[in-house]
C-alpha cells in the first residue's frame, strides 16, 4: 500500500521535461543578462543560481528562484559592507522594477512573468573562516545538499516527497507567521534520515528539546547548549546546521507545527494515502458544509504591501486580536483557523455555538475582604453584592451575537470585511 502511494506521490512531485527546460532557460537568461551588466559596471562577480533550483529539489509550479551575486573574494574582501550597493548598480539596469530588501546584507527582489527572483550579494568563499557576513555561508549550504544528492541520487526524489508532504500538511515554511520547517531544514533532515519514510519514522519519536547533529560537530550534546546562542535554542527540535555548527537550522520552528508533523507522520505510517500529499485549498463552501450544529463566521483581511514575512505577521496579529476580543466578550470559539496564500486577501474563520449570549452578565470585582478596593468598586458600581467572597454586579452585555462584535472591529479597521455568517 505504502509503495503504491509513494509511486503515485512521486509522479505528483516530479517536474515535467517542459518545466525543467523552461526553468533552465529562464535561469540561464537571467544570469547571463545580469552578469553582462556586472561586467559593464566593471564589477568582478558571478551570478549563480541558489535554493531548490540549484539543488534540483524544486517542486512543479515553482515560481520563486534565488540567485547569488558572488563577488570575487580577493578584490572585495574588505568591501563587504558595500556589496549591496555594487549589486544594485547592475540589478536596476536589468530590471525596471525591483525592491531592495533589508537583511544582514541587503538583497534584491524582482518579478519577471510568473517568476519572483531574489538576488543575494555574497563573497565567494571557500573556507568558513573567510566569511564576512552570515549570507556568505549560503552557497556552501547549497553545495552540501548537492554533494549528498550526487552520492545518493534517490535523495532528490525523496526530498521532493518530503517537501510536498510538509506543504500539504501545512507545516512548511520558516516565516514568522508560519513557524514551520524551512525547505533547507527538510533537505537536511531527509538526507540525515536517508529518505522520506525514515524521516517520518524518526519524526514520530522526536521529543521536545531533542538535538540532531548531522555532522557530529559536538561529541556531547550539552556542549552545543553552552556554545550556541540561547535565543536560537528555543525551538522544540534543534537541528545543528551541517555548515555552521553554531546555527540551529530549525530556530523558527514552533511547538504547534512540531506536534502537527508528528501527528500527520503517525497518520501516514498507520494508513498511507495520497491525501497526505494533496494541498487542501481554502474553501469557504467546504467550511460551511462542515459547520454542523454550529455558527460559522468568515472574515476577510486585506494584506498590506511589503515583505511576505512582515505582512504575514501583521495578518496573524489581527487574527489573534479578533480571537482575544471574542474571548473577552464571552464568545466560546469551538474551532478556528486562518489561511493566507501569500498574495491574496487572508481569511479568518470561526465555529461558535448557535445560541446567543444572555442580555446581562455578572461582572466580578475584588474580594470583599480587600476593603479599599471593595470600597472603590461599590462607588463605581451601584448595587454591587458579595458572591462567594467577591464583589459582583449584574451589567448589560455590549454584544450578545459575535457578528455584533465583528462589525464594531471592522469600523476601526477598514482592512477587515465580514464575508459570511451562517
GROMACS .gro file of C-alpha atoms in nm:
model
  422
    1UNK     CA    1   0.000   0.000   0.000
    2UNK     CA    2   0.269   0.250   0.104
    3UNK     CA    3   0.478   0.172  -0.206
    4UNK     CA    4   0.183   0.234  -0.440
    5UNK     CA    5   0.103   0.562  -0.264
    6UNK     CA    6   0.465   0.678  -0.282
    7UNK     CA    7   0.481   0.591  -0.652
    8UNK     CA    8   0.167   0.797  -0.713
    9UNK     CA    9   0.303   1.083  -0.500
   10UNK     CA   10   0.632   1.059  -0.689
   11UNK     CA   11   0.450   1.149  -1.010
   12UNK     CA   12   0.288   1.442  -0.829
   13UNK     CA   13   0.623   1.591  -0.724
   14UNK     CA   14   0.822   1.525  -1.042
   15UNK     CA   15   0.852   1.820  -1.282
   16UNK     CA   16   0.786   1.754  -1.649
   17UNK     CA   17   1.063   1.784  -1.908
   18UNK     CA   18   0.894   2.102  -2.034
   19UNK     CA   19   0.904   2.254  -1.684
   20UNK     CA   20   1.270   2.163  -1.643
   21UNK     CA   21   1.360   2.316  -1.979
   22UNK     CA   22   1.156   2.632  -1.909
   23UNK     CA   23   1.322   2.680  -1.568
   24UNK     CA   24   1.668   2.614  -1.707
   25UNK     CA   25   1.608   2.869  -1.983
   26UNK     CA   26   1.486   3.146  -1.751
   27UNK     CA   27   1.776   3.084  -1.510
   28UNK     CA   28   2.045   3.094  -1.778
   29UNK     CA   29   1.894   3.401  -1.949
   30UNK     CA   30   1.862   3.592  -1.621
   31UNK     CA   31   2.213   3.503  -1.504
   32UNK     CA   32   2.357   3.595  -1.844
   33UNK     CA   33   2.186   3.937  -1.854
   34UNK     CA   34   2.293   4.026  -1.501
   35UNK     CA   35   2.650   3.904  -1.547
   36UNK     CA   36   2.677   4.109  -1.865
   37UNK     CA   37   2.564   4.418  -1.676
   38UNK     CA   38   2.803   4.349  -1.388
   39UNK     CA   39   3.087   4.328  -1.639
   40UNK     CA   40   2.969   4.655  -1.796
   41UNK     CA   41   2.986   4.815  -1.450
   42UNK     CA   42   3.339   4.672  -1.408
   43UNK     CA   43   3.223   4.462  -1.113
   44UNK     CA   44   3.402   4.128  -1.064
   45UNK     CA   45   3.116   3.896  -0.971
   46UNK     CA   46   2.941   3.583  -1.098
   47UNK     CA   47   2.567   3.517  -1.095
   48UNK     CA   48   2.494   3.170  -0.958
   49UNK     CA   49   2.154   3.009  -0.907
   50UNK     CA   50   2.077   2.908  -0.549
   51UNK     CA   51   1.798   2.750  -0.346
   52UNK     CA   52   1.598   2.447  -0.458
   53UNK     CA   53   1.654   2.534  -0.826
   54UNK     CA   54   2.029   2.480  -0.778
   55UNK     CA   55   1.983   2.163  -0.573
   56UNK     CA   56   1.726   2.006  -0.805
   57UNK     CA   57   1.478   1.971  -0.517
   58UNK     CA   58   1.215   2.214  -0.651
   59UNK     CA   59   0.851   2.115  -0.691
   60UNK     CA   60   0.629   2.153  -1.000
   61UNK     CA   61   0.483   2.502  -1.027
   62UNK     CA   62   0.799   2.668  -0.897
   63UNK     CA   63   0.781   3.047  -0.914
   64UNK     CA   64   1.049   3.159  -0.665
   65UNK     CA   65   1.412   3.144  -0.781
   66UNK     CA   66   1.714   3.257  -0.578
   67UNK     CA   67   2.040   3.382  -0.724
   68UNK     CA   68   2.372   3.463  -0.561
   69UNK     CA   69   2.575   3.756  -0.690
   70UNK     CA   70   2.910   3.606  -0.591
   71UNK     CA   71   3.182   3.870  -0.561
   72UNK     CA   72   3.548   3.790  -0.615
   73UNK     CA   73   3.694   3.737  -0.267
   74UNK     CA   74   4.041   3.880  -0.327
   75UNK     CA   75   3.902   4.201  -0.472
   76UNK     CA   76   3.608   4.261  -0.237
   77UNK     CA   77   3.701   4.101   0.098
   78UNK     CA   78   3.747   4.446   0.255
   79UNK     CA   79   3.433   4.591   0.093
   80UNK     CA   80   3.171   4.359   0.243
   81UNK     CA   81   2.950   4.649   0.356
   82UNK     CA   82   2.939   4.787   0.000
   83UNK     CA   83   2.844   4.468  -0.188
   84UNK     CA   84   2.472   4.553  -0.192
   85UNK     CA   85   2.545   4.895  -0.342
   86UNK     CA   86   2.764   4.740  -0.611
   87UNK     CA   87   2.498   4.479  -0.691
   88UNK     CA   88   2.224   4.742  -0.711
   89UNK     CA   89   2.406   4.923  -0.991
   90UNK     CA   90   2.361   4.618  -1.214
   91UNK     CA   91   2.020   4.498  -1.089
   92UNK     CA   92   1.847   4.832  -1.153
   93UNK     CA   93   1.962   4.831  -1.516
   94UNK     CA   94   1.837   4.477  -1.584
   95UNK     CA   95   1.502   4.513  -1.404
   96UNK     CA   96   1.289   4.826  -1.438
   97UNK     CA   97   1.104   4.735  -1.119
   98UNK     CA   98   1.290   4.588  -0.824
   99UNK     CA   99   1.297   4.617  -0.446
  100UNK     CA  100   1.593   4.648  -0.214
  101UNK     CA  101   1.515   4.438   0.093
  102UNK     CA  102   1.686   4.474   0.427
  103UNK     CA  103   1.876   4.185   0.577
  104UNK     CA  104   2.211   4.113   0.741
  105UNK     CA  105   2.329   4.226   0.398
  106UNK     CA  106   2.067   4.395   0.176
  107UNK     CA  107   1.939   4.188  -0.115
  108UNK     CA  108   1.707   4.245  -0.411
  109UNK     CA  109   1.374   4.116  -0.541
  110UNK     CA  110   1.230   4.145  -0.890
  111UNK     CA  111   0.949   3.986  -1.088
  112UNK     CA  112   0.966   3.852  -1.442
  113UNK     CA  113   0.650   3.694  -1.580
  114UNK     CA  114   0.532   3.432  -1.331
  115UNK     CA  115   0.872   3.423  -1.160
  116UNK     CA  116   0.980   3.601  -0.843
  117UNK     CA  117   1.358   3.640  -0.824
  118UNK     CA  118   1.577   3.722  -0.526
  119UNK     CA  119   1.939   3.829  -0.574
  120UNK     CA  120   2.166   3.788  -0.272
  121UNK     CA  121   2.513   3.952  -0.276
  122UNK     CA  122   2.779   3.723  -0.124
  123UNK     CA  123   3.155   3.698  -0.108
  124UNK     CA  124   3.269   3.388  -0.295
  125UNK     CA  125   3.440   3.198  -0.014
  126UNK     CA  126   3.595   2.851   0.004
  127UNK     CA  127   3.656   2.838   0.380
  128UNK     CA  128   3.411   2.923   0.658
  129UNK     CA  129   3.659   3.149   0.834
  130UNK     CA  130   3.669   3.377   0.527
  131UNK     CA  131   3.303   3.480   0.564
  132UNK     CA  132   3.245   3.847   0.642
  133UNK     CA  133   2.867   3.815   0.672
  134UNK     CA  134   2.629   3.529   0.753
  135UNK     CA  135   2.497   3.535   0.394
  136UNK     CA  136   2.842   3.432   0.267
  137UNK     CA  137   2.769   3.081   0.401
  138UNK     CA  138   2.459   3.039   0.181
  139UNK     CA  139   2.628   2.893  -0.131
  140UNK     CA  140   2.801   2.638   0.094
  141UNK     CA  141   2.461   2.516   0.215
  142UNK     CA  142   2.363   2.456  -0.148
  143UNK     CA  143   2.693   2.274  -0.214
  144UNK     CA  144   2.639   2.046   0.089
  145UNK     CA  145   2.296   1.932  -0.033
  146UNK     CA  146   2.420   1.885  -0.391
  147UNK     CA  147   2.715   1.676  -0.270
  148UNK     CA  148   2.484   1.443  -0.076
  149UNK     CA  149   2.248   1.407  -0.372
  150UNK     CA  150   2.541   1.323  -0.601
  151UNK     CA  151   2.638   1.047  -0.358
  152UNK     CA  152   2.281   0.911  -0.347
  153UNK     CA  153   2.066   1.007  -0.647
  154UNK     CA  154   1.750   0.873  -0.481
  155UNK     CA  155   1.765   1.155  -0.227
  156UNK     CA  156   1.650   1.407  -0.488
  157UNK     CA  157   1.306   1.245  -0.526
  158UNK     CA  158   1.293   1.163  -0.152
  159UNK     CA  159   1.344   1.531  -0.067
  160UNK     CA  160   1.070   1.629  -0.312
  161UNK     CA  161   0.832   1.382  -0.147
  162UNK     CA  162   0.918   1.527   0.195
  163UNK     CA  163   0.865   1.886   0.081
  164UNK     CA  164   0.529   1.801  -0.075
  165UNK     CA  165   0.422   1.617   0.241
  166UNK     CA  166   0.520   1.909   0.465
  167UNK     CA  167   0.350   2.162   0.236
  168UNK     CA  168   0.029   1.962   0.200
  169UNK     CA  169   0.005   1.928   0.579
  170UNK     CA  170   0.075   2.297   0.642
  171UNK     CA  171   0.399   2.258   0.837
  172UNK     CA  172   0.625   2.401   0.564
  173UNK     CA  173   0.775   2.747   0.595
  174UNK     CA  174   1.011   2.918   0.839
  175UNK     CA  175   0.836   3.255   0.811
  176UNK     CA  176   0.741   3.403   1.149
  177UNK     CA  177   0.368   3.376   1.080
  178UNK     CA  178   0.403   3.004   0.996
  179UNK     CA  179   0.679   2.885   1.236
  180UNK     CA  180   0.727   2.562   1.044
  181UNK     CA  181   1.011   2.375   0.873
  182UNK     CA  182   1.215   2.559   0.609
  183UNK     CA  183   1.285   2.389   0.278
  184UNK     CA  184   1.654   2.370   0.368
  185UNK     CA  185   1.579   2.207   0.705
  186UNK     CA  186   1.362   1.946   0.529
  187UNK     CA  187   1.651   1.873   0.292
  188UNK     CA  188   1.894   1.828   0.583
  189UNK     CA  189   1.653   1.601   0.774
  190UNK     CA  190   1.575   1.386   0.468
  191UNK     CA  191   1.947   1.343   0.396
  192UNK     CA  192   2.016   1.266   0.762
  193UNK     CA  193   1.738   1.006   0.777
  194UNK     CA  194   1.836   0.862   0.434
  195UNK     CA  195   1.490   0.904   0.286
  196UNK     CA  196   1.133   1.024   0.325
  197UNK     CA  197   0.977   0.726   0.505
  198UNK     CA  198   1.266   0.707   0.751
  199UNK     CA  199   1.220   1.078   0.817
  200UNK     CA  200   0.856   1.017   0.914
  201UNK     CA  201   0.951   0.718   1.131
  202UNK     CA  202   1.204   0.934   1.313
  203UNK     CA  203   0.962   1.226   1.345
  204UNK     CA  204   0.709   1.014   1.534
  205UNK     CA  205   0.968   0.955   1.808
  206UNK     CA  206   1.115   1.304   1.829
  207UNK     CA  207   1.095   1.456   2.176
  208UNK     CA  208   1.069   1.827   2.253
  209UNK     CA  209   1.418   1.961   2.322
  210UNK     CA  210   1.589   1.690   2.113
  211UNK     CA  211   1.908   1.786   1.930
  212UNK     CA  212   2.008   1.646   1.588
  213UNK     CA  213   2.373   1.694   1.491
  214UNK     CA  214   2.405   1.568   1.133
  215UNK     CA  215   2.781   1.626   1.100
  216UNK     CA  216   2.857   1.524   1.463
  217UNK     CA  217   3.019   1.856   1.545
  218UNK     CA  218   2.952   1.802   1.916
  219UNK     CA  219   3.066   1.483   2.089
  220UNK     CA  220   2.846   1.578   2.383
  221UNK     CA  221   2.509   1.745   2.300
  222UNK     CA  222   2.538   1.950   2.620
  223UNK     CA  223   2.833   2.134   2.464
  224UNK     CA  224   2.603   2.266   2.192
  225UNK     CA  225   2.375   2.422   2.453
  226UNK     CA  226   2.675   2.604   2.602
  227UNK     CA  227   2.827   2.720   2.272
  228UNK     CA  228   2.511   2.823   2.086
  229UNK     CA  229   2.311   3.142   2.135
  230UNK     CA  230   2.032   3.072   2.387
  231UNK     CA  231   1.778   3.261   2.175
  232UNK     CA  232   1.837   3.009   1.894
  233UNK     CA  233   1.770   2.709   2.120
  234UNK     CA  234   1.404   2.777   2.198
  235UNK     CA  235   1.261   2.557   1.920
  236UNK     CA  236   1.115   2.215   2.015
  237UNK     CA  237   1.363   2.042   1.780
  238UNK     CA  238   1.721   2.164   1.740
  239UNK     CA  239   1.897   2.088   1.411
  240UNK     CA  240   2.267   2.173   1.402
  241UNK     CA  241   2.341   2.320   1.061
  242UNK     CA  242   2.587   2.097   0.869
  243UNK     CA  243   2.785   2.404   0.757
  244UNK     CA  244   2.752   2.639   1.057
  245UNK     CA  245   2.794   2.445   1.385
  246UNK     CA  246   2.662   2.734   1.595
  247UNK     CA  247   2.341   2.769   1.394
  248UNK     CA  248   2.010   2.595   1.465
  249UNK     CA  249   1.851   2.532   1.123
  250UNK     CA  250   1.513   2.494   1.298
  251UNK     CA  251   1.530   2.808   1.514
  252UNK     CA  252   1.200   2.931   1.366
  253UNK     CA  253   1.006   2.610   1.441
  254UNK     CA  254   0.711   2.645   1.680
  255UNK     CA  255   0.560   2.377   1.902
  256UNK     CA  256   0.230   2.371   1.710
  257UNK     CA  257   0.391   2.275   1.376
  258UNK     CA  258   0.627   2.033   1.552
  259UNK     CA  259   0.337   1.844   1.710
  260UNK     CA  260   0.133   1.858   1.390
  261UNK     CA  261   0.415   1.696   1.191
  262UNK     CA  262   0.443   1.416   1.448
  263UNK     CA  263   0.067   1.364   1.424
  264UNK     CA  264   0.045   1.352   1.041
  265UNK     CA  265   0.360   1.137   1.020
  266UNK     CA  266   0.198   0.882   1.252
  267UNK     CA  267  -0.124   0.903   1.049
  268UNK     CA  268   0.055   0.834   0.720
  269UNK     CA  269   0.260   0.544   0.858
  270UNK     CA  270  -0.052   0.386   1.005
  271UNK     CA  271  -0.266   0.428   0.693
  272UNK     CA  272  -0.080   0.564   0.387
  273UNK     CA  273  -0.288   0.768   0.143
  274UNK     CA  274  -0.233   1.011  -0.142
  275UNK     CA  275  -0.440   1.267   0.053
  276UNK     CA  276  -0.129   1.332   0.266
  277UNK     CA  277   0.038   1.482  -0.042
  278UNK     CA  278  -0.255   1.684  -0.175
  279UNK     CA  279  -0.291   2.055  -0.099
  280UNK     CA  280  -0.603   2.139   0.097
  281UNK     CA  281  -0.713   2.453  -0.084
  282UNK     CA  282  -0.907   2.707   0.120
  283UNK     CA  283  -1.278   2.664   0.053
  284UNK     CA  284  -1.547   2.868   0.229
  285UNK     CA  285  -1.810   2.633   0.085
  286UNK     CA  286  -1.638   2.332   0.242
  287UNK     CA  287  -1.618   2.509   0.579
  288UNK     CA  288  -1.992   2.584   0.560
  289UNK     CA  289  -2.064   2.218   0.484
  290UNK     CA  290  -1.867   2.115   0.792
  291UNK     CA  291  -2.035   2.358   1.032
  292UNK     CA  292  -2.296   2.106   1.154
  293UNK     CA  293  -2.490   2.249   1.452
  294UNK     CA  294  -2.259   2.546   1.487
  295UNK     CA  295  -2.247   2.906   1.376
  296UNK     CA  296  -1.989   2.983   1.107
  297UNK     CA  297  -1.821   3.324   1.070
  298UNK     CA  298  -1.581   3.413   0.789
  299UNK     CA  299  -1.376   3.735   0.791
  300UNK     CA  300  -1.164   3.866   0.507
  301UNK     CA  301  -0.846   4.060   0.583
  302UNK     CA  302  -0.665   4.266   0.319
  303UNK     CA  303  -0.285   4.235   0.338
  304UNK     CA  304  -0.064   4.542   0.333
  305UNK     CA  305   0.220   4.577   0.083
  306UNK     CA  306   0.564   4.465   0.196
  307UNK     CA  307   0.783   4.163   0.263
  308UNK     CA  308   0.565   3.849   0.290
  309UNK     CA  309   0.707   3.761   0.632
  310UNK     CA  310   0.623   4.105   0.775
  311UNK     CA  311   0.281   4.116   0.608
  312UNK     CA  312   0.202   3.763   0.728
  313UNK     CA  313   0.292   3.855   1.087
  314UNK     CA  314   0.054   4.152   1.075
  315UNK     CA  315  -0.227   3.932   0.941
  316UNK     CA  316  -0.161   3.677   1.216
  317UNK     CA  317  -0.161   3.954   1.477
  318UNK     CA  318  -0.507   4.071   1.360
  319UNK     CA  319  -0.633   3.713   1.378
  320UNK     CA  320  -0.509   3.680   1.737
  321UNK     CA  321  -0.669   4.013   1.834
  322UNK     CA  322  -1.006   3.902   1.695
  323UNK     CA  323  -0.982   3.578   1.895
  324UNK     CA  324  -0.890   3.774   2.208
  325UNK     CA  325  -1.181   4.016   2.158
  326UNK     CA  326  -1.420   3.723   2.122
  327UNK     CA  327  -1.292   3.561   2.440
  328UNK     CA  328  -1.317   3.889   2.634
  329UNK     CA  329  -1.679   3.922   2.521
  330UNK     CA  330  -1.754   3.564   2.640
  331UNK     CA  331  -1.794   3.410   2.294
  332UNK     CA  332  -1.680   3.049   2.304
  333UNK     CA  333  -1.482   2.951   1.993
  334UNK     CA  334  -1.533   2.581   1.918
  335UNK     CA  335  -1.293   2.567   1.625
  336UNK     CA  336  -1.099   2.826   1.427
  337UNK     CA  337  -0.829   2.879   1.169
  338UNK     CA  338  -0.684   3.118   0.917
  339UNK     CA  339  -0.546   3.100   0.564
  340UNK     CA  340  -0.324   3.321   0.351
  341UNK     CA  341  -0.163   3.222   0.022
  342UNK     CA  342   0.098   3.497   0.041
  343UNK     CA  343  -0.069   3.718  -0.220
  344UNK     CA  344  -0.448   3.744  -0.200
  345UNK     CA  345  -0.667   3.853   0.096
  346UNK     CA  346  -0.639   3.637   0.406
  347UNK     CA  347  -0.939   3.467   0.566
  348UNK     CA  348  -1.016   3.405   0.934
  349UNK     CA  349  -1.287   3.152   1.017
  350UNK     CA  350  -1.463   3.055   1.339
  351UNK     CA  351  -1.720   2.800   1.455
  352UNK     CA  352  -1.924   2.907   1.760
  353UNK     CA  353  -2.232   2.778   1.948
  354UNK     CA  354  -2.561   2.867   1.777
  355UNK     CA  355  -2.728   3.023   2.081
  356UNK     CA  356  -2.679   3.392   2.155
  357UNK     CA  357  -2.549   3.512   2.491
  358UNK     CA  358  -2.775   3.633   2.772
  359UNK     CA  359  -2.859   4.005   2.770
  360UNK     CA  360  -2.693   4.054   3.110
  361UNK     CA  361  -2.384   3.911   3.278
  362UNK     CA  362  -2.221   3.902   3.619
  363UNK     CA  363  -1.923   4.139   3.638
  364UNK     CA  364  -1.681   4.030   3.912
  365UNK     CA  365  -1.489   4.272   4.131
  366UNK     CA  366  -1.223   4.234   4.404
  367UNK     CA  367  -1.250   4.007   4.710
  368UNK     CA  368  -1.479   4.170   4.969
  369UNK     CA  369  -1.206   4.150   5.236
  370UNK     CA  370  -0.984   4.393   5.042
  371UNK     CA  371  -1.163   4.694   5.190
  372UNK     CA  372  -1.004   4.976   4.988
  373UNK     CA  373  -1.061   4.802   4.652
  374UNK     CA  374  -1.407   4.687   4.761
  375UNK     CA  375  -1.500   5.044   4.855
  376UNK     CA  376  -1.383   5.177   4.518
  377UNK     CA  377  -1.578   4.905   4.338
  378UNK     CA  378  -1.901   4.991   4.525
  379UNK     CA  379  -1.857   5.360   4.438
  380UNK     CA  380  -1.828   5.277   4.070
  381UNK     CA  381  -2.093   5.005   4.059
  382UNK     CA  382  -2.412   5.081   4.250
  383UNK     CA  383  -2.596   4.774   4.376
  384UNK     CA  384  -2.284   4.555   4.400
  385UNK     CA  385  -2.329   4.238   4.606
  386UNK     CA  386  -2.098   3.979   4.757
  387UNK     CA  387  -2.096   3.649   4.567
  388UNK     CA  388  -1.878   3.371   4.710
  389UNK     CA  389  -1.649   3.619   4.884
  390UNK     CA  390  -1.613   3.855   4.586
  391UNK     CA  391  -1.800   4.169   4.496
  392UNK     CA  392  -2.011   4.139   4.183
  393UNK     CA  393  -2.266   4.338   3.988
  394UNK     CA  394  -2.503   4.243   3.708
  395UNK     CA  395  -2.446   4.452   3.393
  396UNK     CA  396  -2.580   4.468   3.039
  397UNK     CA  397  -2.370   4.296   2.775
  398UNK     CA  398  -2.238   4.505   2.488
  399UNK     CA  399  -2.263   4.211   2.246
  400UNK     CA  400  -2.493   3.910   2.250
  401UNK     CA  401  -2.404   3.796   1.896
  402UNK     CA  402  -2.046   3.756   1.770
  403UNK     CA  403  -2.123   3.938   1.444
  404UNK     CA  404  -2.207   4.250   1.650
  405UNK     CA  405  -1.853   4.246   1.788
  406UNK     CA  406  -1.702   4.179   1.443
  407UNK     CA  407  -1.891   4.474   1.290
  408UNK     CA  408  -1.750   4.701   1.560
  409UNK     CA  409  -1.397   4.576   1.491
  410UNK     CA  410  -1.445   4.641   1.118
  411UNK     CA  411  -1.544   5.002   1.188
  412UNK     CA  412  -1.200   5.061   1.338
  413UNK     CA  413  -1.008   4.853   1.081
  414UNK     CA  414  -1.108   4.905   0.718
  415UNK     CA  415  -0.888   4.614   0.603
  416UNK     CA  416  -1.140   4.373   0.760
  417UNK     CA  417  -1.464   4.259   0.600
  418UNK     CA  418  -1.735   4.031   0.740
  419UNK     CA  419  -1.773   3.793   0.447
  420UNK     CA  420  -2.011   3.530   0.580
  421UNK     CA  421  -2.228   3.444   0.881
  422UNK     CA  422  -2.411   3.112   0.866
   0.00000   0.00000   0.00000
